[in-house]
Amino acid sequence: MSKSKSFLIISRRPPYGSSHARDALDTALTTAVFEQPVAILFQGDGVYQLLSGQEPGGVRQKNLSATLSALPMYDIDRLYVCARAMAQRGLDQNDLVLPVEVLDDAGIAGLIRNHDVVMNF
Amino acid sequence: MIFSLLVYGAPHSHQAAESAYRFAVSALNQGHGIHRIFFYGDGVHNGSALASPPQDECDLPARWQALAEQHELDLVVCIAAAVRRGVLDANEALRYEKPAHNLRAGFELSGLGQLAEAAIQSDRLITFGA
Amino acid sequence: MTLHTLNRPPSDRALLTDCLAALLADDTLLLLEDGVYCALESLSLPTGVRCVALAADVEARGIGSRLPAGIEVVDDAGFVELCCRNDRVLSWF
C-alpha cells in the first residue's frame, strides 16, 4: 500500500462488559498488519484492561490482558495510559500487565495532534 | 475530499447510524467522495435484510441500500462482528450450516482490514460511535 | 487542528472531562445526538476552541432557545465542512 498514516487508538471501555475493548484491540492489531504505525492510549475505565490477575473463564470470554501483553510482538509498542485515569482508580504501573507510558492531559492532547487517524472505542 | 465512515451503532438502538446516513447524504450533495462505509460492532445490523420497522419510521437498512445503488457506495459489514450477531450472507450461511442468510443487497461482508484500508486511503475517517 | 465530536449527555462526566481535556487552541468541538445537552452546561473550553451543536439534534430535543450565546448551530452541511477544515476527526462516545 502506497500511503502510510500514523494511527492512534483510544480505548476507553473496561474489558468484558461490552465488545468495545476487544474491538479496539482487533482494530489496532489489524492496522499493524497493514504496516502502519499504531499507538494505543488507555483512558478512563479502559485502564482496567491492563490490570493483572484477569481470569475471564467464568464469563466465557478470552483473556484480553493476555493479548494486550503480547502487543509488542505485533510491533505495537507505543502504549500509553492517562495519568488522571490511573490516579482516580488508585492504580500504578505495578498493577499492570505490561509497561506503559503515563501521559498527563497536555501529553494526551499532543499525542492526538501527532497522529493522522485517531479512533476512539 | 474523500471520506470513509465507521458506523458503530445498530439502527433504532442508537442514533449513530442515522447520523452517519445524514452525513453521507450531505457529503455526497457537496460533491465529496465516499470511499467506504464500514459497519462494526452492533452497527452490523444496518446490513440486515430482515429489519421491518413500522411504515412511519425510518427504514435505515433500506435507505443505505438505496443510497449505495444511487452512488455506487462500498458498504462493508465487518464479517467477524456480523457472523457473531447473526448477520450472514449466503456463503457464511453455508459455511456455518445455517438455514437462512439475511445480508441485504448492496452490503458485503469483509474483514477488519477493510477498515484499516479505508482509513489509509481516505482523507478523513469519521466515526459514528455508540 | 482537530474536530472533536461528542454524542453523549453531560451525565457521562468522565467522557466529557476527557474530551474537554484533549482540546487544544484552534480545535472545534461539535456536539451531536445526546451530546447537544452538553451545550446547556457552562463548558470550560480552552481559549481558541470553537463549540458548535448540530442543528437537527438541537431542534429534535427542543433546546434551541436554551443554548448559551457562545454555542453556534451548524447544519449537516456545516458538519461536513468542519470535517474538511480540520486535519482529523475524533469522535468521543
Short mmCIF file of C-alpha atoms in Angstrom, two decimals:
data_model
loop_
_atom_site.label_atom_id
_atom_site.label_comp_id
_atom_site.label_asym_id
_atom_site.label_seq_id
_atom_site.Cartn_x
_atom_site.Cartn_y
_atom_site.Cartn_z
CA MET A 1 0.00 0.00 0.00
CA SER A 2 1.44 3.30 -1.10
CA LYS A 3 0.20 5.63 1.60
CA SER A 4 1.25 5.49 5.23
CA LYS A 5 -0.58 7.07 8.11
CA SER A 6 0.00 7.08 11.84
CA PHE A 7 -2.85 5.62 13.89
CA LEU A 8 -3.84 6.31 17.47
CA ILE A 9 -6.43 4.01 19.03
CA ILE A 10 -8.05 5.37 22.20
CA SER A 11 -9.53 2.55 24.24
CA ARG A 12 -11.89 3.91 26.89
CA ARG A 13 -14.03 0.97 27.97
CA PRO A 14 -13.37 -1.70 30.59
CA PRO A 15 -12.91 -5.31 29.42
CA TYR A 16 -15.67 -7.96 29.16
CA GLY A 17 -18.75 -5.80 29.85
CA SER A 18 -19.05 -4.85 26.18
CA SER A 19 -17.26 -5.60 22.92
CA HIS A 20 -15.60 -2.17 22.73
CA ALA A 21 -12.27 -3.17 24.31
CA ARG A 22 -11.92 -6.24 22.10
CA ASP A 23 -12.89 -4.22 19.01
CA ALA A 24 -10.27 -1.58 19.83
CA LEU A 25 -7.62 -4.26 20.20
CA ASP A 26 -8.62 -6.05 16.99
CA THR A 27 -8.54 -2.75 15.12
CA ALA A 28 -5.05 -1.98 16.44
CA LEU A 29 -3.77 -5.45 15.51
CA THR A 30 -5.28 -5.29 12.02
CA THR A 31 -3.87 -1.84 11.39
CA ALA A 32 -0.43 -3.07 12.43
CA VAL A 33 -0.74 -5.91 9.90
CA PHE A 34 -1.09 -3.17 7.26
CA GLU A 35 2.34 -1.97 8.43
CA GLN A 36 1.01 1.34 9.71
CA PRO A 37 2.47 2.80 12.90
CA VAL A 38 -0.06 2.25 15.71
CA ALA A 39 -0.17 3.64 19.22
CA ILE A 40 -2.78 2.83 21.85
CA LEU A 41 -3.95 5.14 24.63
CA PHE A 42 -5.89 3.60 27.51
CA GLN A 43 -8.14 6.20 29.07
CA GLY A 44 -10.98 6.26 31.58
CA ASP A 45 -12.18 2.77 32.52
CA GLY A 46 -10.06 1.49 29.63
CA VAL A 47 -7.08 1.35 32.00
CA TYR A 48 -8.78 -1.62 33.70
CA GLN A 49 -7.98 -3.66 30.59
CA LEU A 50 -4.35 -3.63 31.70
CA LEU A 51 -4.97 -4.81 35.26
CA SER A 52 -3.14 -8.04 36.10
CA GLY A 53 -4.96 -11.04 37.54
CA GLN A 54 -7.81 -11.23 34.99
CA GLU A 55 -9.46 -14.67 34.79
CA PRO A 56 -12.43 -14.35 32.42
CA GLY A 57 -13.06 -18.09 32.03
CA GLY A 58 -16.11 -17.84 34.29
CA VAL A 59 -17.71 -15.29 31.97
CA ARG A 60 -16.73 -17.39 28.95
CA GLN A 61 -14.52 -14.82 27.33
CA LYS A 62 -10.93 -14.80 26.14
CA ASN A 63 -8.36 -13.12 28.35
CA LEU A 64 -7.96 -9.64 26.92
CA SER A 65 -4.92 -8.80 29.06
CA ALA A 66 -3.07 -11.82 27.67
CA THR A 67 -3.40 -10.40 24.15
CA LEU A 68 -2.53 -6.92 25.38
CA SER A 69 0.68 -8.15 26.97
CA ALA A 70 1.67 -9.61 23.58
CA LEU A 71 1.21 -6.29 21.73
CA PRO A 72 4.95 -5.51 21.49
CA MET A 73 5.34 -8.75 19.49
CA TYR A 74 2.99 -7.25 16.91
CA ASP A 75 5.12 -4.11 16.69
CA ILE A 76 2.67 -2.14 18.79
CA ASP A 77 4.99 -0.88 21.46
CA ARG A 78 3.79 2.68 21.92
CA LEU A 79 1.30 2.12 24.73
CA TYR A 80 0.07 4.99 26.85
CA VAL A 81 -2.21 5.41 29.84
CA CYS A 82 -3.98 8.54 31.05
CA ALA A 83 -2.40 9.73 34.29
CA ARG A 84 -5.72 11.05 35.59
CA ALA A 85 -7.46 7.72 34.96
CA MET A 86 -4.73 5.85 36.83
CA ALA A 87 -4.72 8.25 39.79
CA GLN A 88 -8.53 8.28 40.11
CA ARG A 89 -8.52 4.48 40.31
CA GLY A 90 -5.57 4.22 42.67
CA LEU A 91 -3.53 2.32 40.11
CA ASP A 92 0.16 2.47 39.32
CA GLN A 93 2.49 0.72 36.89
CA ASN A 94 2.94 -2.26 39.25
CA ASP A 95 -0.75 -3.14 38.86
CA LEU A 96 -0.49 -3.53 35.10
CA VAL A 97 0.36 -6.49 32.86
CA LEU A 98 2.97 -4.63 30.81
CA PRO A 99 4.96 -1.41 30.95
CA VAL A 100 3.21 1.65 29.56
CA GLU A 101 3.97 5.34 29.37
CA VAL A 102 1.87 7.59 31.61
CA LEU A 103 0.65 10.80 29.98
CA ASP A 104 -0.88 13.89 31.54
CA ASP A 105 -3.62 15.89 29.79
CA ALA A 106 -1.17 18.02 27.82
CA GLY A 107 0.67 14.90 26.72
CA ILE A 108 -2.58 13.31 25.51
CA ALA A 109 -3.63 16.44 23.61
CA GLY A 110 -0.23 16.48 21.94
CA LEU A 111 -0.45 12.76 21.16
CA ILE A 112 -3.76 13.31 19.32
CA ARG A 113 -2.29 16.14 17.26
CA ASN A 114 0.67 13.96 16.29
CA HIS A 115 -1.41 11.22 14.65
CA ASP A 116 -3.14 11.23 11.29
CA VAL A 117 -6.02 8.94 12.27
CA VAL A 118 -7.41 8.83 15.80
CA MET A 119 -10.07 6.24 16.58
CA ASN A 120 -12.00 6.06 19.82
CA PHE A 121 -13.55 2.86 21.15
CA MET B 1 -12.34 15.32 -0.26
CA ILE B 2 -12.63 11.54 0.19
CA PHE B 3 -14.40 10.36 3.33
CA SER B 4 -14.84 6.98 4.93
CA LEU B 5 -17.34 6.41 7.71
CA LEU B 6 -17.22 3.96 10.60
CA VAL B 7 -20.67 3.14 11.96
CA TYR B 8 -20.77 1.51 15.36
CA GLY B 9 -24.46 1.65 16.29
CA ALA B 10 -27.43 -0.52 15.32
CA PRO B 11 -30.47 1.18 13.78
CA HIS B 12 -33.18 2.08 16.34
CA SER B 13 -31.00 1.11 19.34
CA HIS B 14 -28.89 4.22 18.87
CA GLN B 15 -28.94 7.37 16.79
CA ALA B 16 -25.39 6.90 15.47
CA ALA B 17 -26.36 5.11 12.26
CA GLU B 18 -28.95 7.73 11.37
CA SER B 19 -26.39 10.49 11.97
CA ALA B 20 -23.95 8.65 9.70
CA TYR B 21 -26.59 8.35 6.98
CA ARG B 22 -27.36 12.09 7.09
CA PHE B 23 -23.64 12.85 7.00
CA ALA B 24 -23.16 10.62 3.95
CA VAL B 25 -26.02 12.29 2.10
CA SER B 26 -24.71 15.75 2.95
CA ALA B 27 -21.14 14.89 1.90
CA LEU B 28 -22.33 13.45 -1.42
CA ASN B 29 -24.55 16.51 -2.01
CA GLN B 30 -21.48 18.70 -1.61
CA GLY B 31 -19.63 16.71 -4.25
CA HIS B 32 -17.32 14.83 -1.90
CA GLY B 33 -16.47 11.17 -2.42
CA ILE B 34 -17.12 8.33 0.00
CA HIS B 35 -14.53 5.59 -0.25
CA ARG B 36 -16.26 3.18 2.11
CA ILE B 37 -18.78 2.93 4.91
CA PHE B 38 -17.70 0.30 7.41
CA PHE B 39 -20.20 -1.20 9.85
CA TYR B 40 -18.65 -2.55 13.03
CA GLY B 41 -19.88 -3.79 16.41
CA ASP B 42 -23.68 -3.56 16.66
CA GLY B 43 -23.52 -1.46 13.50
CA VAL B 44 -23.62 -4.73 11.54
CA HIS B 45 -27.41 -4.73 11.99
CA ASN B 46 -27.58 -1.90 9.44
CA GLY B 47 -26.93 -4.63 6.88
CA SER B 48 -29.93 -6.77 7.77
CA ALA B 49 -32.41 -7.54 5.02
CA LEU B 50 -35.00 -8.56 7.61
CA ALA B 51 -35.34 -5.35 9.62
CA SER B 52 -39.03 -4.39 9.46
CA PRO B 53 -39.69 -1.09 11.20
CA PRO B 54 -43.22 0.36 11.21
CA GLN B 55 -44.08 2.22 8.00
CA ASP B 56 -43.97 5.65 9.63
CA GLU B 57 -40.43 5.07 10.92
CA CYS B 58 -37.11 5.33 9.12
CA ASP B 59 -36.03 2.06 7.48
CA LEU B 60 -32.31 2.71 7.64
CA PRO B 61 -31.07 -0.56 6.06
CA ALA B 62 -33.31 0.12 3.05
CA ARG B 63 -32.09 3.72 2.83
CA TRP B 64 -28.44 2.62 2.95
CA GLN B 65 -29.14 0.20 0.13
CA ALA B 66 -30.84 2.87 -1.98
CA LEU B 67 -28.03 5.36 -1.34
CA ALA B 68 -25.45 2.72 -2.27
CA GLU B 69 -27.25 1.97 -5.53
CA GLN B 70 -27.53 5.65 -6.36
CA HIS B 71 -23.88 6.49 -5.65
CA GLU B 72 -22.15 3.11 -6.04
CA LEU B 73 -21.10 3.15 -2.39
CA ASP B 74 -18.96 0.43 -0.82
CA LEU B 75 -20.95 -0.72 2.21
CA VAL B 76 -18.81 -3.19 4.16
CA VAL B 77 -20.06 -5.08 7.20
CA CYS B 78 -17.34 -6.48 9.47
CA ILE B 79 -17.55 -10.21 8.92
CA ALA B 80 -16.34 -11.22 12.38
CA ALA B 81 -18.79 -8.88 14.13
CA ALA B 82 -21.61 -9.85 11.76
CA VAL B 83 -21.48 -13.66 11.96
CA ARG B 84 -21.34 -13.42 15.77
CA ARG B 85 -24.55 -11.38 15.69
CA GLY B 86 -26.37 -13.44 13.09
CA VAL B 87 -25.93 -11.27 10.03
CA LEU B 88 -24.87 -13.74 7.32
CA ASP B 89 -24.52 -13.79 3.58
CA ALA B 90 -25.14 -16.91 1.53
CA ASN B 91 -21.52 -18.07 1.79
CA GLU B 92 -21.38 -17.75 5.57
CA ALA B 93 -24.77 -19.43 5.97
CA LEU B 94 -23.36 -22.36 4.03
CA ARG B 95 -20.10 -22.35 5.98
CA TYR B 96 -21.85 -22.35 9.37
CA GLU B 97 -24.64 -24.62 8.15
CA LYS B 98 -27.39 -22.12 8.94
CA PRO B 99 -30.89 -22.41 7.46
CA ALA B 100 -31.01 -18.84 6.08
CA HIS B 101 -29.00 -15.76 5.26
CA ASN B 102 -30.02 -12.14 5.75
CA LEU B 103 -27.37 -9.76 4.44
CA ARG B 104 -29.13 -7.05 2.46
CA ALA B 105 -28.28 -6.44 -1.19
CA GLY B 106 -25.82 -3.59 -1.52
CA PHE B 107 -23.80 -4.68 1.53
CA GLU B 108 -20.88 -7.09 1.64
CA LEU B 109 -19.18 -8.95 4.46
CA SER B 110 -15.44 -8.44 4.72
CA GLY B 111 -12.63 -8.27 7.25
CA LEU B 112 -11.42 -5.53 9.55
CA GLY B 113 -8.63 -4.92 7.06
CA GLN B 114 -11.21 -3.02 5.02
CA LEU B 115 -11.49 -0.51 7.87
CA ALA B 116 -7.72 -0.06 8.05
CA GLU B 117 -7.52 0.29 4.28
CA ALA B 118 -10.34 2.85 4.29
CA ALA B 119 -8.60 4.92 6.96
CA ILE B 120 -5.36 4.84 4.98
CA GLN B 121 -6.88 5.69 1.60
CA SER B 122 -9.39 8.36 2.69
CA ASP B 123 -8.71 11.97 3.59
CA ARG B 124 -10.89 11.67 6.68
CA LEU B 125 -12.36 8.81 8.70
CA ILE B 126 -15.46 9.84 10.63
CA THR B 127 -16.65 7.55 13.43
CA PHE B 128 -20.31 7.43 14.42
CA GLY B 129 -19.96 5.75 17.78
CA ALA B 130 -22.41 4.07 20.11
CA MET C 1 -6.42 21.18 14.15
CA THR C 2 -8.83 18.52 15.28
CA LEU C 3 -12.60 18.30 15.05
CA HIS C 4 -13.86 16.55 18.17
CA THR C 5 -17.39 15.19 18.13
CA LEU C 6 -19.26 14.23 21.30
CA ASN C 7 -22.57 12.35 21.30
CA ARG C 8 -23.20 11.60 24.99
CA PRO C 9 -25.07 13.76 27.52
CA PRO C 10 -23.16 15.63 30.24
CA SER C 11 -24.10 12.98 32.81
CA ASP C 12 -21.36 10.91 31.19
CA ARG C 13 -18.98 13.06 33.16
CA ALA C 14 -15.81 11.02 32.57
CA LEU C 15 -16.24 11.19 28.80
CA LEU C 16 -16.94 14.93 28.83
CA THR C 17 -13.95 15.59 31.10
CA ASP C 18 -11.56 13.60 28.90
CA CYS C 19 -12.91 15.24 25.77
CA LEU C 20 -12.54 18.76 27.16
CA ALA C 21 -9.04 17.96 28.43
CA ALA C 22 -8.00 16.89 24.92
CA LEU C 23 -8.97 20.19 23.27
CA LEU C 24 -6.24 22.50 22.04
CA ALA C 25 -6.43 26.02 20.61
CA ASP C 26 -7.91 26.04 17.07
CA ASP C 27 -9.76 22.74 17.68
CA THR C 28 -13.54 22.58 17.25
CA LEU C 29 -15.96 20.67 19.45
CA LEU C 30 -19.11 19.53 17.67
CA LEU C 31 -21.97 18.32 19.87
CA LEU C 32 -24.40 15.89 18.27
CA GLU C 33 -27.13 13.43 19.29
CA ASP C 34 -27.41 13.45 23.11
CA GLY C 35 -24.18 15.43 23.19
CA VAL C 36 -26.12 18.62 22.41
CA TYR C 37 -27.29 18.65 26.04
CA CYS C 38 -23.66 19.41 27.00
CA ALA C 39 -24.23 22.83 25.43
CA LEU C 40 -26.63 23.64 28.27
CA GLU C 41 -23.83 23.36 30.82
CA SER C 42 -21.27 26.10 31.20
CA LEU C 43 -18.46 24.23 29.48
CA SER C 44 -14.99 25.42 30.34
CA LEU C 45 -13.39 25.45 26.91
CA PRO C 46 -9.75 26.38 26.36
CA THR C 47 -9.27 29.72 24.58
CA GLY C 48 -9.41 29.44 20.83
CA VAL C 49 -11.75 26.45 20.83
CA ARG C 50 -14.99 26.80 18.94
CA CYS C 51 -18.05 24.89 20.14
CA VAL C 52 -20.90 24.05 17.78
CA ALA C 53 -24.05 21.95 18.03
CA LEU C 54 -25.74 20.02 15.24
CA ALA C 55 -28.98 21.72 14.20
CA ALA C 56 -31.17 18.65 13.68
CA ASP C 57 -30.28 17.30 17.13
CA VAL C 58 -30.84 20.68 18.81
CA GLU C 59 -34.24 21.03 17.14
CA ALA C 60 -35.25 17.44 17.85
CA ARG C 61 -34.67 17.98 21.55
CA GLY C 62 -36.30 21.41 21.75
CA ILE C 63 -33.32 23.17 23.26
CA GLY C 64 -32.62 25.81 20.60
CA SER C 65 -33.84 28.70 22.74
CA ARG C 66 -31.86 27.47 25.73
CA LEU C 67 -28.46 27.42 24.07
CA PRO C 68 -25.98 29.89 25.58
CA ALA C 69 -24.58 32.65 23.38
CA GLY C 70 -21.21 31.03 22.76
CA ILE C 71 -22.65 27.96 21.03
CA GLU C 72 -23.09 28.08 17.25
CA VAL C 73 -25.56 25.83 15.50
CA VAL C 74 -24.46 24.13 12.27
CA ASP C 75 -26.46 22.00 9.85
CA ASP C 76 -25.34 18.71 8.32
CA ALA C 77 -23.52 20.55 5.53
CA GLY C 78 -21.67 22.55 8.18
CA PHE C 79 -20.64 19.30 9.88
CA VAL C 80 -19.15 18.07 6.59
CA GLU C 81 -17.35 21.38 6.08
CA LEU C 82 -15.84 21.18 9.57
CA CYS C 83 -14.52 17.70 8.76
CA CYS C 84 -12.81 19.13 5.68
CA ARG C 85 -11.35 22.13 7.51
CA ASN C 86 -9.77 20.09 10.30
CA ASP C 87 -6.88 17.66 9.92
CA ARG C 88 -8.59 14.79 11.72
CA VAL C 89 -11.92 13.97 13.32
CA LEU C 90 -12.01 12.34 16.74
CA SER C 91 -15.34 11.01 17.99
CA TRP C 92 -15.99 10.78 21.74
CA PHE C 93 -18.77 8.32 22.60
#
